[in-house]
Amino acid sequence: MIYIGNFSYNDAKDDKDNYCLMPCIVEAANTDEALELFSEHLFEVSKMSDLLDGAQEIYLDSIIELPEVPSSPLIAQWQKIMPAGDGLCSITSALPTVEFDDDIANAYSWNETEHSHDSDDDEYDHEDYGTLDDLNEELLEELAQDEEPFMRF
């Protein structure tokens, strides 16, 4: 399988609000192996270059699983960064143009990587928050989560 990990972090060396996005791709036997390879790679990058010097915590926004390289273009992740309260807010959609019943790809968040959308037995509750135009400070606060970082430096 081919895995695309969509990582993000705030650059602590920059005194302005910021949000760094970092997609990473690997071929692996399963999600656990892909996560291990991503972790090893990011650790090596942090040791061998200054690219991640400002990264104290790196978050995995989504992981995309592809059985093969798609023959037509595929939007792996759509993301909007916008001001919210004291800082920035990220609104993210992995595989925004792929239907759940398509066999093209699967997308997982960091907290659901052990689950598969292939199983008919699984039920998923997707809350309807309206359109991006409906977002306001109160709704952004409600959507905010205390995420666990993928890795810390």
PDB file of C-alpha atoms in Angstrom:
ATOM      1  CA  MET A   1       0.000   0.000   0.000  1.00  0.00           C
ATOM      2  CA  ILE A   2       0.977   3.594  -0.524  1.00  0.00           C
ATOM      3  CA  TYR A   3       0.474   5.939   2.436  1.00  0.00           C
ATOM      4  CA  ILE A   4       0.414   9.729   2.466  1.00  0.00           C
ATOM      5  CA  GLY A   5       0.817  11.238   5.922  1.00  0.00           C
ATOM      6  CA  ASN A   6      -0.363  14.851   6.154  1.00  0.00           C
ATOM      7  CA  PHE A   7       1.628  16.379   9.003  1.00  0.00           C
ATOM      8  CA  SER A   8       1.532  19.881  10.476  1.00  0.00           C
ATOM      9  CA  TYR A   9       3.238  21.929  13.167  1.00  0.00           C
ATOM     10  CA  ASN A  10       3.652  25.463  14.434  1.00  0.00           C
ATOM     11  CA  ASP A  11       7.149  26.852  13.980  1.00  0.00           C
ATOM     12  CA  ALA A  12       8.137  27.877  17.517  1.00  0.00           C
ATOM     13  CA  LYS A  13      11.065  29.916  16.146  1.00  0.00           C
ATOM     14  CA  ASP A  14       8.659  32.276  14.388  1.00  0.00           C
ATOM     15  CA  ASP A  15       7.046  34.850  16.680  1.00  0.00           C
ATOM     16  CA  LYS A  16       4.051  35.263  14.340  1.00  0.00           C
ATOM     17  CA  ASP A  17       1.103  32.887  14.050  1.00  0.00           C
ATOM     18  CA  ASN A  18       2.051  30.183  11.598  1.00  0.00           C
ATOM     19  CA  TYR A  19       1.171  26.704  10.497  1.00  0.00           C
ATOM     20  CA  CYS A  20       3.579  24.464   8.609  1.00  0.00           C
ATOM     21  CA  LEU A  21       2.158  21.701   6.412  1.00  0.00           C
ATOM     22  CA  MET A  22       4.225  18.687   5.504  1.00  0.00           C
ATOM     23  CA  PRO A  23       2.864  15.782   3.413  1.00  0.00           C
ATOM     24  CA  CYS A  24       5.021  12.653   3.462  1.00  0.00           C
ATOM     25  CA  ILE A  25       4.650   9.517   1.311  1.00  0.00           C
ATOM     26  CA  VAL A  26       5.802   5.920   1.834  1.00  0.00           C
ATOM     27  CA  GLU A  27       5.059   2.400   0.640  1.00  0.00           C
ATOM     28  CA  ALA A  28       4.370   0.009   3.525  1.00  0.00           C
ATOM     29  CA  ALA A  29       2.592  -3.267   4.297  1.00  0.00           C
ATOM     30  CA  ASN A  30       0.085  -1.634   6.666  1.00  0.00           C
ATOM     31  CA  THR A  31      -0.766   1.560   8.547  1.00  0.00           C
ATOM     32  CA  ASP A  32       1.334   0.672  11.587  1.00  0.00           C
ATOM     33  CA  GLU A  33       4.431   0.154   9.448  1.00  0.00           C
ATOM     34  CA  ALA A  34       3.760   3.417   7.595  1.00  0.00           C
ATOM     35  CA  LEU A  35       3.470   5.311  10.896  1.00  0.00           C
ATOM     36  CA  GLU A  36       6.742   3.794  12.101  1.00  0.00           C
ATOM     37  CA  LEU A  37       8.506   4.741   8.848  1.00  0.00           C
ATOM     38  CA  PHE A  38       7.109   8.292   9.023  1.00  0.00           C
ATOM     39  CA  SER A  39       8.284   8.617  12.624  1.00  0.00           C
ATOM     40  CA  GLU A  40      11.785   7.359  11.831  1.00  0.00           C
ATOM     41  CA  HIS A  41      12.039   9.667   8.821  1.00  0.00           C
ATOM     42  CA  LEU A  42      10.903  12.781  10.679  1.00  0.00           C
ATOM     43  CA  PHE A  43      13.311  12.002  13.508  1.00  0.00           C
ATOM     44  CA  GLU A  44      16.174  11.625  10.999  1.00  0.00           C
ATOM     45  CA  VAL A  45      15.227  14.875   9.250  1.00  0.00           C
ATOM     46  CA  SER A  46      15.271  16.668  12.608  1.00  0.00           C
ATOM     47  CA  LYS A  47      18.781  15.361  13.294  1.00  0.00           C
ATOM     48  CA  MET A  48      20.271  15.841   9.803  1.00  0.00           C
ATOM     49  CA  SER A  49      18.887  19.259   8.813  1.00  0.00           C
ATOM     50  CA  ASP A  50      17.426  22.470  10.217  1.00  0.00           C
ATOM     51  CA  LEU A  51      14.079  21.974   8.437  1.00  0.00           C
ATOM     52  CA  LEU A  52      12.269  21.023  11.660  1.00  0.00           C
ATOM     53  CA  ASP A  53      14.215  23.225  14.097  1.00  0.00           C
ATOM     54  CA  GLY A  54      11.052  25.143  15.044  1.00  0.00           C
ATOM     55  CA  ALA A  55       8.923  22.005  15.403  1.00  0.00           C
ATOM     56  CA  GLN A  56       8.317  21.090  19.028  1.00  0.00           C
ATOM     57  CA  GLU A  57       5.228  18.977  18.316  1.00  0.00           C
ATOM     58  CA  ILE A  58       4.264  17.465  14.958  1.00  0.00           C
ATOM     59  CA  TYR A  59       0.653  16.492  14.355  1.00  0.00           C
ATOM     60  CA  LEU A  60      -0.671  13.900  11.937  1.00  0.00           C
ATOM     61  CA  ASP A  61      -3.773  15.521  10.441  1.00  0.00           C
ATOM     62  CA  SER A  62      -4.665  12.523   8.288  1.00  0.00           C
ATOM     63  CA  ILE A  63      -3.234   9.454   6.684  1.00  0.00           C
ATOM     64  CA  ILE A  64      -4.318   8.404   3.189  1.00  0.00           C
ATOM     65  CA  GLU A  65      -4.114   4.763   2.128  1.00  0.00           C
ATOM     66  CA  LEU A  66      -3.865   3.988  -1.590  1.00  0.00           C
ATOM     67  CA  PRO A  67      -3.784   0.430  -2.926  1.00  0.00           C
ATOM     68  CA  GLU A  68      -1.894   1.710  -5.993  1.00  0.00           C
ATOM     69  CA  VAL A  69      -0.894   4.924  -7.708  1.00  0.00           C
ATOM     70  CA  PRO A  70      -4.156   6.406  -9.045  1.00  0.00           C
ATOM     71  CA  SER A  71      -4.518   6.654 -12.817  1.00  0.00           C
ATOM     72  CA  SER A  72      -6.378   9.967 -12.548  1.00  0.00           C
ATOM     73  CA  PRO A  73      -5.693  12.980 -10.317  1.00  0.00           C
ATOM     74  CA  LEU A  74      -6.784  12.727  -6.702  1.00  0.00           C
ATOM     75  CA  ILE A  75      -6.990  15.513  -4.132  1.00  0.00           C
ATOM     76  CA  ALA A  76      -5.369  13.886  -1.094  1.00  0.00           C
ATOM     77  CA  GLN A  77      -6.124  16.690   1.377  1.00  0.00           C
ATOM     78  CA  TRP A  78      -7.809  20.089   1.352  1.00  0.00           C
ATOM     79  CA  GLN A  79      -6.949  22.475   4.150  1.00  0.00           C
ATOM     80  CA  LYS A  80      -7.952  26.004   5.068  1.00  0.00           C
ATOM     81  CA  ILE A  81      -5.948  28.009   7.598  1.00  0.00           C
ATOM     82  CA  MET A  82      -7.755  30.963   9.140  1.00  0.00           C
ATOM     83  CA  PRO A  83      -7.560  33.253  12.178  1.00  0.00           C
ATOM     84  CA  ALA A  84      -9.467  32.071  15.248  1.00  0.00           C
ATOM     85  CA  GLY A  85      -9.259  33.590  18.711  1.00  0.00           C
ATOM     86  CA  ASP A  86      -5.613  33.793  19.746  1.00  0.00           C
ATOM     87  CA  GLY A  87      -3.976  32.131  16.758  1.00  0.00           C
ATOM     88  CA  LEU A  88      -4.885  30.133  13.721  1.00  0.00           C
ATOM     89  CA  CYS A  89      -7.411  27.410  13.035  1.00  0.00           C
ATOM     90  CA  SER A  90      -7.071  24.618  10.493  1.00  0.00           C
ATOM     91  CA  ILE A  91     -10.067  23.097   8.743  1.00  0.00           C
ATOM     92  CA  THR A  92      -9.044  19.902   6.979  1.00  0.00           C
ATOM     93  CA  SER A  93     -10.691  17.380   4.695  1.00  0.00           C
ATOM     94  CA  ALA A  94      -8.820  14.275   3.553  1.00  0.00           C
ATOM     95  CA  LEU A  95      -9.936  12.881   0.198  1.00  0.00           C
ATOM     96  CA  PRO A  96     -12.640  15.566  -0.192  1.00  0.00           C
ATOM     97  CA  THR A  97     -13.714  14.348  -3.654  1.00  0.00           C
ATOM     98  CA  VAL A  98     -13.754  10.602  -2.919  1.00  0.00           C
ATOM     99  CA  GLU A  99     -16.979   8.888  -1.834  1.00  0.00           C
ATOM    100  CA  PHE A 100     -16.746   6.442   1.092  1.00  0.00           C
ATOM    101  CA  ASP A 101     -17.949   3.594  -1.114  1.00  0.00           C
ATOM    102  CA  ASP A 102     -15.182   4.170  -3.687  1.00  0.00           C
ATOM    103  CA  ASP A 103     -12.306   1.682  -3.631  1.00  0.00           C
ATOM    104  CA  ILE A 104      -9.838   4.378  -4.717  1.00  0.00           C
ATOM    105  CA  ALA A 105      -8.475   5.246  -1.268  1.00  0.00           C
ATOM    106  CA  ASN A 106      -9.149   5.396   2.463  1.00  0.00           C
ATOM    107  CA  ALA A 107      -8.473   8.268   4.831  1.00  0.00           C
ATOM    108  CA  TYR A 108      -7.947   8.104   8.574  1.00  0.00           C
ATOM    109  CA  SER A 109      -7.333  10.622  11.281  1.00  0.00           C
ATOM    110  CA  TRP A 110      -4.593  10.052  13.838  1.00  0.00           C
ATOM    111  CA  ASN A 111      -7.103   8.709  16.386  1.00  0.00           C
ATOM    112  CA  GLU A 112      -8.834   6.273  14.040  1.00  0.00           C
ATOM    113  CA  THR A 113      -5.914   4.619  12.225  1.00  0.00           C
ATOM    114  CA  GLU A 114      -6.893   1.227  13.636  1.00  0.00           C
ATOM    115  CA  HIS A 115     -10.288   1.395  11.910  1.00  0.00           C
ATOM    116  CA  SER A 116     -11.076   0.788   8.266  1.00  0.00           C
ATOM    117  CA  HIS A 117     -13.861   2.334   6.214  1.00  0.00           C
ATOM    118  CA  ASP A 118     -14.043  -0.916   4.213  1.00  0.00           C
ATOM    119  CA  SER A 119     -16.063  -2.804   6.828  1.00  0.00           C
ATOM    120  CA  ASP A 120     -19.837  -2.825   6.379  1.00  0.00           C
ATOM    121  CA  ASP A 121     -20.209  -3.461  10.120  1.00  0.00           C
ATOM    122  CA  ASP A 122     -18.718  -0.098  11.110  1.00  0.00           C
ATOM    123  CA  GLU A 123     -20.988   2.901  11.491  1.00  0.00           C
ATOM    124  CA  TYR A 124     -19.584   6.397  11.308  1.00  0.00           C
ATOM    125  CA  ASP A 125     -21.307   9.469  12.692  1.00  0.00           C
ATOM    126  CA  HIS A 126     -20.432  12.544  10.671  1.00  0.00           C
ATOM    127  CA  GLU A 127     -21.775  15.709  12.252  1.00  0.00           C
ATOM    128  CA  ASP A 128     -23.062  18.349   9.890  1.00  0.00           C
ATOM    129  CA  TYR A 129     -21.485  21.725  10.636  1.00  0.00           C
ATOM    130  CA  GLY A 130     -22.790  23.417   7.501  1.00  0.00           C
ATOM    131  CA  THR A 131     -20.549  25.168   5.025  1.00  0.00           C
ATOM    132  CA  LEU A 132     -17.305  27.044   5.564  1.00  0.00           C
ATOM    133  CA  ASP A 133     -19.326  30.270   5.345  1.00  0.00           C
ATOM    134  CA  ASP A 134     -21.227  29.199   8.492  1.00  0.00           C
ATOM    135  CA  LEU A 135     -18.096  29.063  10.640  1.00  0.00           C
ATOM    136  CA  ASN A 136     -17.914  31.536  13.487  1.00  0.00           C
ATOM    137  CA  GLU A 137     -15.824  31.867  16.641  1.00  0.00           C
ATOM    138  CA  GLU A 138     -18.283  29.851  18.757  1.00  0.00           C
ATOM    139  CA  LEU A 139     -18.389  26.989  16.269  1.00  0.00           C
ATOM    140  CA  LEU A 140     -14.604  27.031  15.867  1.00  0.00           C
ATOM    141  CA  GLU A 141     -14.245  26.699  19.641  1.00  0.00           C
ATOM    142  CA  GLU A 142     -16.690  23.769  19.601  1.00  0.00           C
ATOM    143  CA  LEU A 143     -14.735  22.075  16.803  1.00  0.00           C
ATOM    144  CA  ALA A 144     -11.369  22.624  18.493  1.00  0.00           C
ATOM    145  CA  GLN A 145      -9.824  19.474  19.923  1.00  0.00           C
ATOM    146  CA  ASP A 146      -6.974  18.802  22.277  1.00  0.00           C
ATOM    147  CA  GLU A 147      -5.076  16.617  19.854  1.00  0.00           C
ATOM    148  CA  GLU A 148      -2.211  14.440  20.872  1.00  0.00           C
ATOM    149  CA  PRO A 149       0.882  15.160  18.765  1.00  0.00           C
ATOM    150  CA  PHE A 150       2.269  12.417  16.539  1.00  0.00           C
ATOM    151  CA  MET A 151       5.734  13.162  17.917  1.00  0.00           C
ATOM    152  CA  ARG A 152       7.509  15.639  20.175  1.00  0.00           C
ATOM    153  CA  PHE A 153      11.050  16.979  19.978  1.00  0.00           C
TER     154      PHE A 153
END
